Tab-separated table of C-alpha atoms in Angstrom:
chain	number	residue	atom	x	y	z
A	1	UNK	CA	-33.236	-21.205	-12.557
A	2	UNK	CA	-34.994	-18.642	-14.699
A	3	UNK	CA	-34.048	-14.486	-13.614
A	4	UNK	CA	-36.173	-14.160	-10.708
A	5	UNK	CA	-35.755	-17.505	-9.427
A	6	UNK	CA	-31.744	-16.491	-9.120
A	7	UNK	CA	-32.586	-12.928	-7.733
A	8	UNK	CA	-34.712	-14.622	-4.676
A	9	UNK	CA	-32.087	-17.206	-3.848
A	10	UNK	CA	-29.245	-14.774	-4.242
A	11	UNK	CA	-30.836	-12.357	-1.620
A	12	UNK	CA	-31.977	-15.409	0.449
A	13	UNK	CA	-28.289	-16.802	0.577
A	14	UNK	CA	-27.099	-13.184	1.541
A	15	UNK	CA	-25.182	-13.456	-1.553
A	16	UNK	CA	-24.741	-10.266	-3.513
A	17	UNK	CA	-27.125	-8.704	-6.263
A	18	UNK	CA	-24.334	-7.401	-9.051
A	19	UNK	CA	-25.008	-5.106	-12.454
A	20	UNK	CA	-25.877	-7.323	-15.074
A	21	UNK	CA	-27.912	-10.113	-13.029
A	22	UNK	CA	-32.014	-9.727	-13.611
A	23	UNK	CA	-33.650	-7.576	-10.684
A	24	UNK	CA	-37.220	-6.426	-10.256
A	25	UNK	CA	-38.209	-3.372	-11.267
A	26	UNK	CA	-38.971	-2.567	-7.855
A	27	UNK	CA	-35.373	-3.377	-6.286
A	28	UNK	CA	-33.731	-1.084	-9.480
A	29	UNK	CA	-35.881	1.832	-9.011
A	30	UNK	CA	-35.663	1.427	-5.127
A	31	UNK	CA	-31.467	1.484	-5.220
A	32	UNK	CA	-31.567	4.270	-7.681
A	33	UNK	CA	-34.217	6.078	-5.606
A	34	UNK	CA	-32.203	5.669	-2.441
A	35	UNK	CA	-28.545	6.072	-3.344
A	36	UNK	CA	-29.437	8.829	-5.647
A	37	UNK	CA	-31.065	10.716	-2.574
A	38	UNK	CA	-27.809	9.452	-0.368
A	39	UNK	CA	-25.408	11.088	-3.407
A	40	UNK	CA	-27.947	14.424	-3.455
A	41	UNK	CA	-26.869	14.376	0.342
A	42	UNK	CA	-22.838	14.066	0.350
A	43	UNK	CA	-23.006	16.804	-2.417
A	44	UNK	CA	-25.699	19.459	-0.602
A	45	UNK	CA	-24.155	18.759	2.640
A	46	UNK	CA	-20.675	20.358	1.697
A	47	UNK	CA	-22.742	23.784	1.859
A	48	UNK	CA	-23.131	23.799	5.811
A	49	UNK	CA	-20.131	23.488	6.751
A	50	UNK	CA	-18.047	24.772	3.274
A	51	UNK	CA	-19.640	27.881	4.225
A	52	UNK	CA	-16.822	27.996	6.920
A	53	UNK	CA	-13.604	26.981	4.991
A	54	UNK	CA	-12.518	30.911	4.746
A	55	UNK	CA	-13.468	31.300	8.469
A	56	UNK	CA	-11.766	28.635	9.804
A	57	UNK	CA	-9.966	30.223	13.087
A	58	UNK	CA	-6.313	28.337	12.554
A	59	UNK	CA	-4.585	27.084	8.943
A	60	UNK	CA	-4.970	23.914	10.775
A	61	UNK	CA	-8.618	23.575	10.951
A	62	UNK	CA	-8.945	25.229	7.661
A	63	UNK	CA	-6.733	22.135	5.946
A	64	UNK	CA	-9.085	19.849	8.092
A	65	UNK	CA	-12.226	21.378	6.941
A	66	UNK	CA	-10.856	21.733	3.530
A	67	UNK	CA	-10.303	17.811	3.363
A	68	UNK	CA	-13.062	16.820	5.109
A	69	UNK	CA	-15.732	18.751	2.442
A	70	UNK	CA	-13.641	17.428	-0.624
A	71	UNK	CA	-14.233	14.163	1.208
A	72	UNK	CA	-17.918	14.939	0.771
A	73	UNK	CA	-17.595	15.531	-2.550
A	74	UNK	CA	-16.001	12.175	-2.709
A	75	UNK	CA	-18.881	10.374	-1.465
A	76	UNK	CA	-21.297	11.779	-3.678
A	77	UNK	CA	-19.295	10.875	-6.317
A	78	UNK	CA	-19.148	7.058	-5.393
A	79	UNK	CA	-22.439	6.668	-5.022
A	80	UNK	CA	-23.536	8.564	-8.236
A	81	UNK	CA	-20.894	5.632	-9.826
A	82	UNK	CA	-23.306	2.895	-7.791
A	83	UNK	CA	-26.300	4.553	-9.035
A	84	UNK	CA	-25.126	4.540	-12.807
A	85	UNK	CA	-24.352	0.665	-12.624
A	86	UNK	CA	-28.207	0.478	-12.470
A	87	UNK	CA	-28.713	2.710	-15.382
A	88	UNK	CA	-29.684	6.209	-13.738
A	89	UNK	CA	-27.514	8.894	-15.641
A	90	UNK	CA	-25.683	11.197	-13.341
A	91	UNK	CA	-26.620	14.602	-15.415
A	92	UNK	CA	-30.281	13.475	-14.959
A	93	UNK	CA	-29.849	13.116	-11.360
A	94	UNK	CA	-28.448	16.148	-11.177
A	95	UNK	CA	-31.323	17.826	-12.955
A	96	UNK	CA	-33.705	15.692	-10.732
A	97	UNK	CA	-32.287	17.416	-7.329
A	98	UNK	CA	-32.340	20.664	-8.833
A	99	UNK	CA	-35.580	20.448	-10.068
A	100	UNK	CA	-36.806	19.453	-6.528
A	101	UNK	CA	-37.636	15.691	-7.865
A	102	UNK	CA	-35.567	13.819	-6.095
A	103	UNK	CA	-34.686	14.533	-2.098
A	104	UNK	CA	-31.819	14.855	0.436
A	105	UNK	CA	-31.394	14.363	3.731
A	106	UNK	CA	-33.429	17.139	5.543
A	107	UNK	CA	-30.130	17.763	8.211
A	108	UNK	CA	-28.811	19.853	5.611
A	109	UNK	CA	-31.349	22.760	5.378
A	110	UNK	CA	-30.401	23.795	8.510
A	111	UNK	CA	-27.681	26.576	8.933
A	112	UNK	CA	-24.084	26.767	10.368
A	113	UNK	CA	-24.305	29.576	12.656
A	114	UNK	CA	-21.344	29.687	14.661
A	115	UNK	CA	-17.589	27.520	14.264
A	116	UNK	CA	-19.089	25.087	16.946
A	117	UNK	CA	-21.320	23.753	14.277
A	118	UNK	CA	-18.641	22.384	12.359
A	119	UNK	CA	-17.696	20.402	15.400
A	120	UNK	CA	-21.439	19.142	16.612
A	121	UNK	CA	-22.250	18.444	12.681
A	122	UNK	CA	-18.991	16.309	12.423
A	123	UNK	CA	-19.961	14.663	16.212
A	124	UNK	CA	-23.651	14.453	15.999
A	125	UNK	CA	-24.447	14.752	11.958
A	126	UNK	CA	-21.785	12.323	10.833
A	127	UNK	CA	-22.099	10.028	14.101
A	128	UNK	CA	-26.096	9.424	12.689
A	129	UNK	CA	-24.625	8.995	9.112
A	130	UNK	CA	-22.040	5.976	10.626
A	131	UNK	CA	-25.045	4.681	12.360
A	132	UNK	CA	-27.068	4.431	8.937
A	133	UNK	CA	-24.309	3.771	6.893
A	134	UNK	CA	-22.442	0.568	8.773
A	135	UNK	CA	-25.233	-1.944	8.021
A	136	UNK	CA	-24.931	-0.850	4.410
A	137	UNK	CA	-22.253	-2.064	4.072
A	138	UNK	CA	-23.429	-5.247	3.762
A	139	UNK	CA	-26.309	-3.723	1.864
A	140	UNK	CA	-27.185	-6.935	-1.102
A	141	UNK	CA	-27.034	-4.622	-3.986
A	142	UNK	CA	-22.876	-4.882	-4.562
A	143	UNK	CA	-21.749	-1.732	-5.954
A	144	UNK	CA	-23.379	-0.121	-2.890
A	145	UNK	CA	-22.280	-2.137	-0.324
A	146	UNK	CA	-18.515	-1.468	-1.537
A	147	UNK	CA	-19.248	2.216	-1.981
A	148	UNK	CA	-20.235	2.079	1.325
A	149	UNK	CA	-17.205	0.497	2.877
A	150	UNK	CA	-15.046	3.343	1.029
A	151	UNK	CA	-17.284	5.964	2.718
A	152	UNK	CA	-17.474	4.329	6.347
A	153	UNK	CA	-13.845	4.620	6.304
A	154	UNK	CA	-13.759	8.253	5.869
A	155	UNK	CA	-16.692	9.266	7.926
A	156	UNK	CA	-14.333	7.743	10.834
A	157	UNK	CA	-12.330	11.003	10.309
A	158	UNK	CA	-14.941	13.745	9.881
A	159	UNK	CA	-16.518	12.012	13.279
A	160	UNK	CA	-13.439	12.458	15.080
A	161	UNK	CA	-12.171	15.659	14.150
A	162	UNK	CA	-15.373	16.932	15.120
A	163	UNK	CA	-15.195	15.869	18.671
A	164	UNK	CA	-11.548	16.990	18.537
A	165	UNK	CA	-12.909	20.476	17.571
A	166	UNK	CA	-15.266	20.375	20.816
A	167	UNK	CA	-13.265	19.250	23.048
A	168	UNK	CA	-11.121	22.147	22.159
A	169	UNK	CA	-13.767	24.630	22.200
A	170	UNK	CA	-14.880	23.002	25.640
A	171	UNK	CA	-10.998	23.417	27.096
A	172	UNK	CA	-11.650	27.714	26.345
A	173	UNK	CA	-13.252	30.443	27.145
A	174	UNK	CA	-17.352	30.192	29.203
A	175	UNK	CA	-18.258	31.861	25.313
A	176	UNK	CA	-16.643	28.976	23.998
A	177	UNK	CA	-18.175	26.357	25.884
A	178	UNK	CA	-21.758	28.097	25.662
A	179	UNK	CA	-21.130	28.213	21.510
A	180	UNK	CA	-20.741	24.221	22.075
A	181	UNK	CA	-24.126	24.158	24.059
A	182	UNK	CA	-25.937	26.214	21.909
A	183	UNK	CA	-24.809	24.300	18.821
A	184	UNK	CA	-25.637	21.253	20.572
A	185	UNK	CA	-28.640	22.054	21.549
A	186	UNK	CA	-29.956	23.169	17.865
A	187	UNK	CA	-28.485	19.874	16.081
A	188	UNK	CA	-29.654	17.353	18.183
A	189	UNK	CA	-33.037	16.783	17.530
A	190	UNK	CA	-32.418	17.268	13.719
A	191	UNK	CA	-29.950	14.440	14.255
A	192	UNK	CA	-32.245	11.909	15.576
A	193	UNK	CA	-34.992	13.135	12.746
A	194	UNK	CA	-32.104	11.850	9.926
A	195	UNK	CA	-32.949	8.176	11.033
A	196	UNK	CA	-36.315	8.921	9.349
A	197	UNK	CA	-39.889	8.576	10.500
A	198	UNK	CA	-40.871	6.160	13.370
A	199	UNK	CA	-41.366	2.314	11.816
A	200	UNK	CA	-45.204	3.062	11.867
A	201	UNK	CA	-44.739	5.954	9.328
A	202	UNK	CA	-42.329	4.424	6.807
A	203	UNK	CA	-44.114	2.502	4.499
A	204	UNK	CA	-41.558	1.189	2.133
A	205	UNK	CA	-38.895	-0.013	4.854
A	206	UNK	CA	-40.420	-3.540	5.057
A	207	UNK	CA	-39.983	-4.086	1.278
A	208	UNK	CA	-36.213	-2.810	1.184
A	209	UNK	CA	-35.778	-4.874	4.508
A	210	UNK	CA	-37.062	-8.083	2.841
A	211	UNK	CA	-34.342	-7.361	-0.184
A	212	UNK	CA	-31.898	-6.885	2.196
A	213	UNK	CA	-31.244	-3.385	0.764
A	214	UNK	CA	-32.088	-1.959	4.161
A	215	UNK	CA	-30.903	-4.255	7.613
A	216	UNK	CA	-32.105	-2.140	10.401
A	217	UNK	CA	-35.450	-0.219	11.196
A	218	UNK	CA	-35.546	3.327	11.926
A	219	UNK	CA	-36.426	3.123	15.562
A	220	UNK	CA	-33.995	0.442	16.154
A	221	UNK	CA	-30.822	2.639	14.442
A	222	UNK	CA	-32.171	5.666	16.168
A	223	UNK	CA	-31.872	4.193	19.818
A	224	UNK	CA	-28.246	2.969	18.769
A	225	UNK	CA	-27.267	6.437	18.061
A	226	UNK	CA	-28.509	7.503	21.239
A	227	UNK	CA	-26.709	4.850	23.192
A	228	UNK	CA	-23.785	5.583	21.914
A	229	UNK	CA	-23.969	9.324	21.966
A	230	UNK	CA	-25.276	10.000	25.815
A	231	UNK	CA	-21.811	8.879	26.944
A	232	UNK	CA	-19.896	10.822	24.159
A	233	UNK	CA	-22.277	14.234	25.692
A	234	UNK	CA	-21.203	13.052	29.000
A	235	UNK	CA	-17.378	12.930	28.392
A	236	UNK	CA	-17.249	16.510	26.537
A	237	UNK	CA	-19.159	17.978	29.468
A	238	UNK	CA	-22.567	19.436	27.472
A	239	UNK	CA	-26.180	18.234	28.364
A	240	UNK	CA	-28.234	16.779	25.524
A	241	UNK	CA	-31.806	18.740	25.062
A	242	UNK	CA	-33.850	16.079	26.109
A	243	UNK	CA	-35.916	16.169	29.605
A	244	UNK	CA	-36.842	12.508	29.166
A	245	UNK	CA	-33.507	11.370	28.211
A	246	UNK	CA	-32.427	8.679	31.077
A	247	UNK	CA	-31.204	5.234	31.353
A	248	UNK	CA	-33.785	2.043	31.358
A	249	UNK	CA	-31.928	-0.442	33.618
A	250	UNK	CA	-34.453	-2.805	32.494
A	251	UNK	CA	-33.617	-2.372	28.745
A	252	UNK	CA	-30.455	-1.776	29.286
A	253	UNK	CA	-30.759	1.289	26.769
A	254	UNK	CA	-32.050	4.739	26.955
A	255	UNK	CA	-35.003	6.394	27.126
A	256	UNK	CA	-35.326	9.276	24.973
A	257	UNK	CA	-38.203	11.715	24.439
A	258	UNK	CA	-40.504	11.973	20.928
A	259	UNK	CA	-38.719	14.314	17.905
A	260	UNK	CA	-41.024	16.907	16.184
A	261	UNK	CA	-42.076	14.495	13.146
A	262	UNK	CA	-44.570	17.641	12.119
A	263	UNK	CA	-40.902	19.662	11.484
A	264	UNK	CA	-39.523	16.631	9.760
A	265	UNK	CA	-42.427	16.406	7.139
A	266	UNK	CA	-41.983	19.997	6.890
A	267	UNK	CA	-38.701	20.083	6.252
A	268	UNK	CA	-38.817	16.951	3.975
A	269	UNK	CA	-41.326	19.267	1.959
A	270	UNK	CA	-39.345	21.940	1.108
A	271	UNK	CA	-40.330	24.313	3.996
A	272	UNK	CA	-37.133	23.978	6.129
A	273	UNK	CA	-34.715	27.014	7.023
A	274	UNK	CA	-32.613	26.930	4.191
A	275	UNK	CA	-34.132	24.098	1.360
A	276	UNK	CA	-34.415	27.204	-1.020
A	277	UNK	CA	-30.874	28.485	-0.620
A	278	UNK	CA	-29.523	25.073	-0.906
A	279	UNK	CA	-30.763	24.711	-4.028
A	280	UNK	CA	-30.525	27.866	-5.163
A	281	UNK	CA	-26.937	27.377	-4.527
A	282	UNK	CA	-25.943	23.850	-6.569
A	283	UNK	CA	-28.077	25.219	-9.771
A	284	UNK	CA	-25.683	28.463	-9.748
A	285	UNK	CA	-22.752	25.899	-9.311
A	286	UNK	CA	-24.158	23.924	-12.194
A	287	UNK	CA	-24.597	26.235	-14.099
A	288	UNK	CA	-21.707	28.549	-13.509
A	289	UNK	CA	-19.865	25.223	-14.328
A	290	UNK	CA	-21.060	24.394	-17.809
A	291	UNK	CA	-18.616	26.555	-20.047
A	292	UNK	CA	-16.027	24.647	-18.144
A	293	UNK	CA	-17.555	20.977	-19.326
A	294	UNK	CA	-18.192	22.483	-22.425
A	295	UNK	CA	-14.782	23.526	-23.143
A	296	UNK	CA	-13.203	20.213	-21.615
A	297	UNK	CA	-15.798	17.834	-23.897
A	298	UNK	CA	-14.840	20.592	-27.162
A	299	UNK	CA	-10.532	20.164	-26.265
A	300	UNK	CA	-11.113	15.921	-26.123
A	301	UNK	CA	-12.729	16.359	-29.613
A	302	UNK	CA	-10.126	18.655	-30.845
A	303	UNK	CA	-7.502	16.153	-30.007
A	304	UNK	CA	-9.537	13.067	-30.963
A	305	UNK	CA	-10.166	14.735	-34.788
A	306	UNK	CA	-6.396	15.111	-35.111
A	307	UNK	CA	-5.083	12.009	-34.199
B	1	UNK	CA	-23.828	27.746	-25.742
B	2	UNK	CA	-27.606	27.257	-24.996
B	3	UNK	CA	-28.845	25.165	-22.030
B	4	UNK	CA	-30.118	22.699	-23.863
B	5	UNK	CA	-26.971	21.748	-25.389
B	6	UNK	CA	-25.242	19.441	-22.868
B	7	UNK	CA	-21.890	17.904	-23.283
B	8	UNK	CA	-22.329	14.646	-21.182
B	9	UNK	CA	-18.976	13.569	-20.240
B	10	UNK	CA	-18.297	9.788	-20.940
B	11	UNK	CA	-18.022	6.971	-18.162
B	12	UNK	CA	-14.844	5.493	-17.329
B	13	UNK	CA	-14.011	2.813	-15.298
B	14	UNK	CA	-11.165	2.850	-12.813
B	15	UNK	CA	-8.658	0.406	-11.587
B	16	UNK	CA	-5.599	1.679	-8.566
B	17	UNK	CA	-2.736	-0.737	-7.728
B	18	UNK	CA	-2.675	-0.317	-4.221
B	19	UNK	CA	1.006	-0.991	-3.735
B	20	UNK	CA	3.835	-2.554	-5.874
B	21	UNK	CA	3.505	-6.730	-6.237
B	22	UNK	CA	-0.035	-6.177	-6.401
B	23	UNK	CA	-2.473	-6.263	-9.341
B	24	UNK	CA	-4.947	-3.499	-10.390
B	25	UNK	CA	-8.215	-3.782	-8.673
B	26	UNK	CA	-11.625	-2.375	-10.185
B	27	UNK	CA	-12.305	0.328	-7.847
B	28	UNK	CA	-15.320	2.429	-9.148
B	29	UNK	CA	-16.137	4.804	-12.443
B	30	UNK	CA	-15.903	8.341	-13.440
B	31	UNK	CA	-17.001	10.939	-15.981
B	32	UNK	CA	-14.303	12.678	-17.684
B	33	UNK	CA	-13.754	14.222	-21.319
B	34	UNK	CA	-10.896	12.312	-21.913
B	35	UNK	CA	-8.503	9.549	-20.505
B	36	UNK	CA	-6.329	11.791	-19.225
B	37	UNK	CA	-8.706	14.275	-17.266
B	38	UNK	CA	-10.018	10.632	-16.042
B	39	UNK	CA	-6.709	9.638	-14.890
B	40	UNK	CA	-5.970	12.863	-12.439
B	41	UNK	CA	-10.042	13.061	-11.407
B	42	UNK	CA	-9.560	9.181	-10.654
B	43	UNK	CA	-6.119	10.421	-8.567
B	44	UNK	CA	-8.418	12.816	-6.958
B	45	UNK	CA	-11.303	10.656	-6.293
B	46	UNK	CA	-9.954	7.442	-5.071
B	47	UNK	CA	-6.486	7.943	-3.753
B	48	UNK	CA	-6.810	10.731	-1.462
B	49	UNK	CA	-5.224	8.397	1.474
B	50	UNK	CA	-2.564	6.588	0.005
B	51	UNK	CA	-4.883	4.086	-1.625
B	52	UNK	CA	-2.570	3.954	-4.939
B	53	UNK	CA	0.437	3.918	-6.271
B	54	UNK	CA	-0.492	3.422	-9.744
B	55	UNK	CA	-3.973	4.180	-11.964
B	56	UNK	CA	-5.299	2.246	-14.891
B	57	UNK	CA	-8.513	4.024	-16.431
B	58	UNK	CA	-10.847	2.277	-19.531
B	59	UNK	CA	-14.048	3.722	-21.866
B	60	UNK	CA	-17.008	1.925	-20.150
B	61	UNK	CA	-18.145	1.216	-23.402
B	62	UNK	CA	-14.375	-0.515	-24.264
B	63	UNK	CA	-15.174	-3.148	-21.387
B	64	UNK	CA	-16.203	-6.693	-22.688
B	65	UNK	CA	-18.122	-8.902	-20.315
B	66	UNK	CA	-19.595	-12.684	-20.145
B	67	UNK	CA	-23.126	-12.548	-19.847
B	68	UNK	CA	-24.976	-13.059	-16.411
B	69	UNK	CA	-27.343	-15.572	-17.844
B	70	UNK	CA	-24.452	-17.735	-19.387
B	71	UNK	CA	-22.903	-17.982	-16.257
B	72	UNK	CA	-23.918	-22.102	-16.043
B	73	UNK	CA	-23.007	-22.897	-19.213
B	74	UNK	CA	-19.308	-20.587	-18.945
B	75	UNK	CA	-18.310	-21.599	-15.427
B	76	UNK	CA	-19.802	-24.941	-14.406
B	77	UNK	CA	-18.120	-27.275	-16.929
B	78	UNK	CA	-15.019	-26.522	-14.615
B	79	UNK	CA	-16.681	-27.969	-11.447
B	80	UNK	CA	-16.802	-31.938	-12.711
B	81	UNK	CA	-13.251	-31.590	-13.167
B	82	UNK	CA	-12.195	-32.547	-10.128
B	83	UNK	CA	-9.054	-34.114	-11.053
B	84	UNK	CA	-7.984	-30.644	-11.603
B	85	UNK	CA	-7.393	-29.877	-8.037
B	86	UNK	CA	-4.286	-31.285	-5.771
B	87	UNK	CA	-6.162	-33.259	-3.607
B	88	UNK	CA	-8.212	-35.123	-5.869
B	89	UNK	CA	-4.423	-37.422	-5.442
B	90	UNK	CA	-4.041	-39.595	-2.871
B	91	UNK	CA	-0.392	-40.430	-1.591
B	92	UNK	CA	0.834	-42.208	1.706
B	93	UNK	CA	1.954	-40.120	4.181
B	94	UNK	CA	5.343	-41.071	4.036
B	95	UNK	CA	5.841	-39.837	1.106
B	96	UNK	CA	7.256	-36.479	2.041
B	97	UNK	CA	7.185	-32.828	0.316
B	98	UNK	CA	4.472	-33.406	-2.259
């Protein structure tokens, strides 16, 4: 079997695509394309929430919060390993997101107004993330799929202590619960828009679905979020912003109404609350960090030269 | 130091024994200046939940590997050998412990 011939019955076995074995152009630049825009994501999206480390109302939930965004950090860092395994360079990524030539997901240009956020962003934000992120698991391209396992694990915890947080908030004061409505209310149609456009708009998911890079549509992960969210609403005691939002006996799932695709493409295009901030904000941290790489790379070459 | 001048940190690759009686596994890679910055970021990176108990960290560029394409001609030699293997033995029944 020639290079290709391999590559075709590797992803037809549901075997696993690994560094060094021949790929198409197409599948390479895809991956990097994709987990470069999933790393750009991990690292912009410790900004919502970091924002309330110092504000955290107890030393407990600041140690949470704390570990949860270094967890972030974590993540980014896994999958900008995955990404180099295919040749991208990380610095060059980096550049690329700063630059505005490579994306993130669009949830994050959205602010954190009050502490509720931190709990509906862990719920709802990292409950969609789960969603997309399970079937990657078993994504064919290897370093991936085992970055992915390594991140599904954690995201367990940032979903949990999320609804932990509400269900605090919920157990206070009528401000408290109405901070958890409010928050609600302004994340939840962002969340479902982080599942992408509907099938009919997303021209490339049939190609990354035939490698097996992608296992699930849009629409179809969408309506599993919502299935499994509608009870998780019901058991904290808020109402989801959604008029149409009721059960389909017949389908056995949920009807849900339309999301504003016009604010997704807008947001996606640099025109959301906060894209400019956002990146504003990791070019000052790049570049406030570069005497600090600088002086690391000079010390390793002072000690290699005397050895 | 000018912009343009950028001090790209090498790649390392990282291996965490996840408890004692267990080997090393390959877990993932890391930038770092030197081995030992790459030995406390790996610490930080991939044992934040008790993942480790001990940390081996190589130069990318240190790491030997068989080529892909030579994989027939490296690892199928070993699959006519049949004779290799316990079972290729047949013994009665009776015979017991072997």
């Amino acid at each position: 079997m020639n290079g290709e011939e391999t590559f075709a019955d590797t992803i037809a076995r549901d075997h696993r695509v690994e560094p060094r074995d021949w790929m198409p152009d197409g599948y390479r630049q895809t991956l990097i394309r994709q987990i470069a825009q999933h790393a750009h994501s991990e690292i912009i999206g410790m900004q919502p929430e970091g924002e309330w480390i110092t504000r955290a109302p107890t030393l407990r939930r600041k140690a949470i919060l704390l570990a949860k965004v270094q967890d972030e950090a974590g993540h980014g860092l896994y999958l900008y390993s995955a990404a180099e395994t295919l040749g991208a360079d990380r610095g060059d990524l980096t550049r690329r997101l700063i630059e505005g030539r490579q994306k993130y997901s669009s949830i994050f240009n959205y602010p954190t107004l009050s502490f509720a956020d931190v709990g509906v962003i862990g719920w709802l934000v990292d409950g969609a993330a789960i969603c997309n992120q399970v079937p990657l698991c078993r994504s064919s391209y290897g370093p991936y799929a085992r970055a992915m396992i390594r991140i599904c694990k954690e995201e367990s915890f940032h979903q949990r202590q999320g609804y932990e947080l509400l269900m605090t908030m919920m157990g206070g004061t009528p401000e408290q619960r109405d901070m958890v409505q409010d928050a609600v209310n302004r994340w939840w149609w962002p969340s479902l828009m982080m599942f992408g456009p509907p099938d009919g708009d997303s021209p490339n998911s049939a190609r990354s679905m035939a490698w097996k890079i992608k296992r699930h549509s849009n629409d179809e992960l969408r309506q599993r979020f919502v299935d499994m969210t509608v009870p998780q609403a019901e058991a904290l005691g808020v109402t989801l912003p959604d008029p149409q939002l009721r059960w389909n006996e017949e389908r056995s799932r949920y009807d849900f109404g339309e999301p504003e695709w016009s604010e997704l493409k807008r947001v996606i295009s640099g025109d959301g609350p906060l894209n400019r901030q956002r990146i504003e904000r990791r070019r000052q941290a790049d570049a406030d960090g570069a005497w600090v790489r600088e002086a690391a790379a000079a010390h390793a070459e002072k000690q290699r030269s005397r050895r | 130091m000018s912009e343009d001048v950028r001090h790209e940190w090498p790649l390392f690759e990282v291996f965490v024994r996840a408890k004692r009686g267990l080997n090393h596994v390959h877990v993932g890679s890391l930038r770092a200046a030197d081995h030992q910055m790459a030995v406390q970021h790996a610490r930080d990176l991939y044992t934040r939940r008790n993942e480790g108990v001990s940390i081996w960290v190589v130069r990318s560029d240190d790491v030997v590997a068989s080529d892909p394409d030579d994989k027939a001609a490296y690892f199928e030699p070993s699959a006519d050998k049949v004779y290799r293997h316990p079972t290729y033995y047949a013994i009665p029944d009776s015979v017991p412990h072997i």
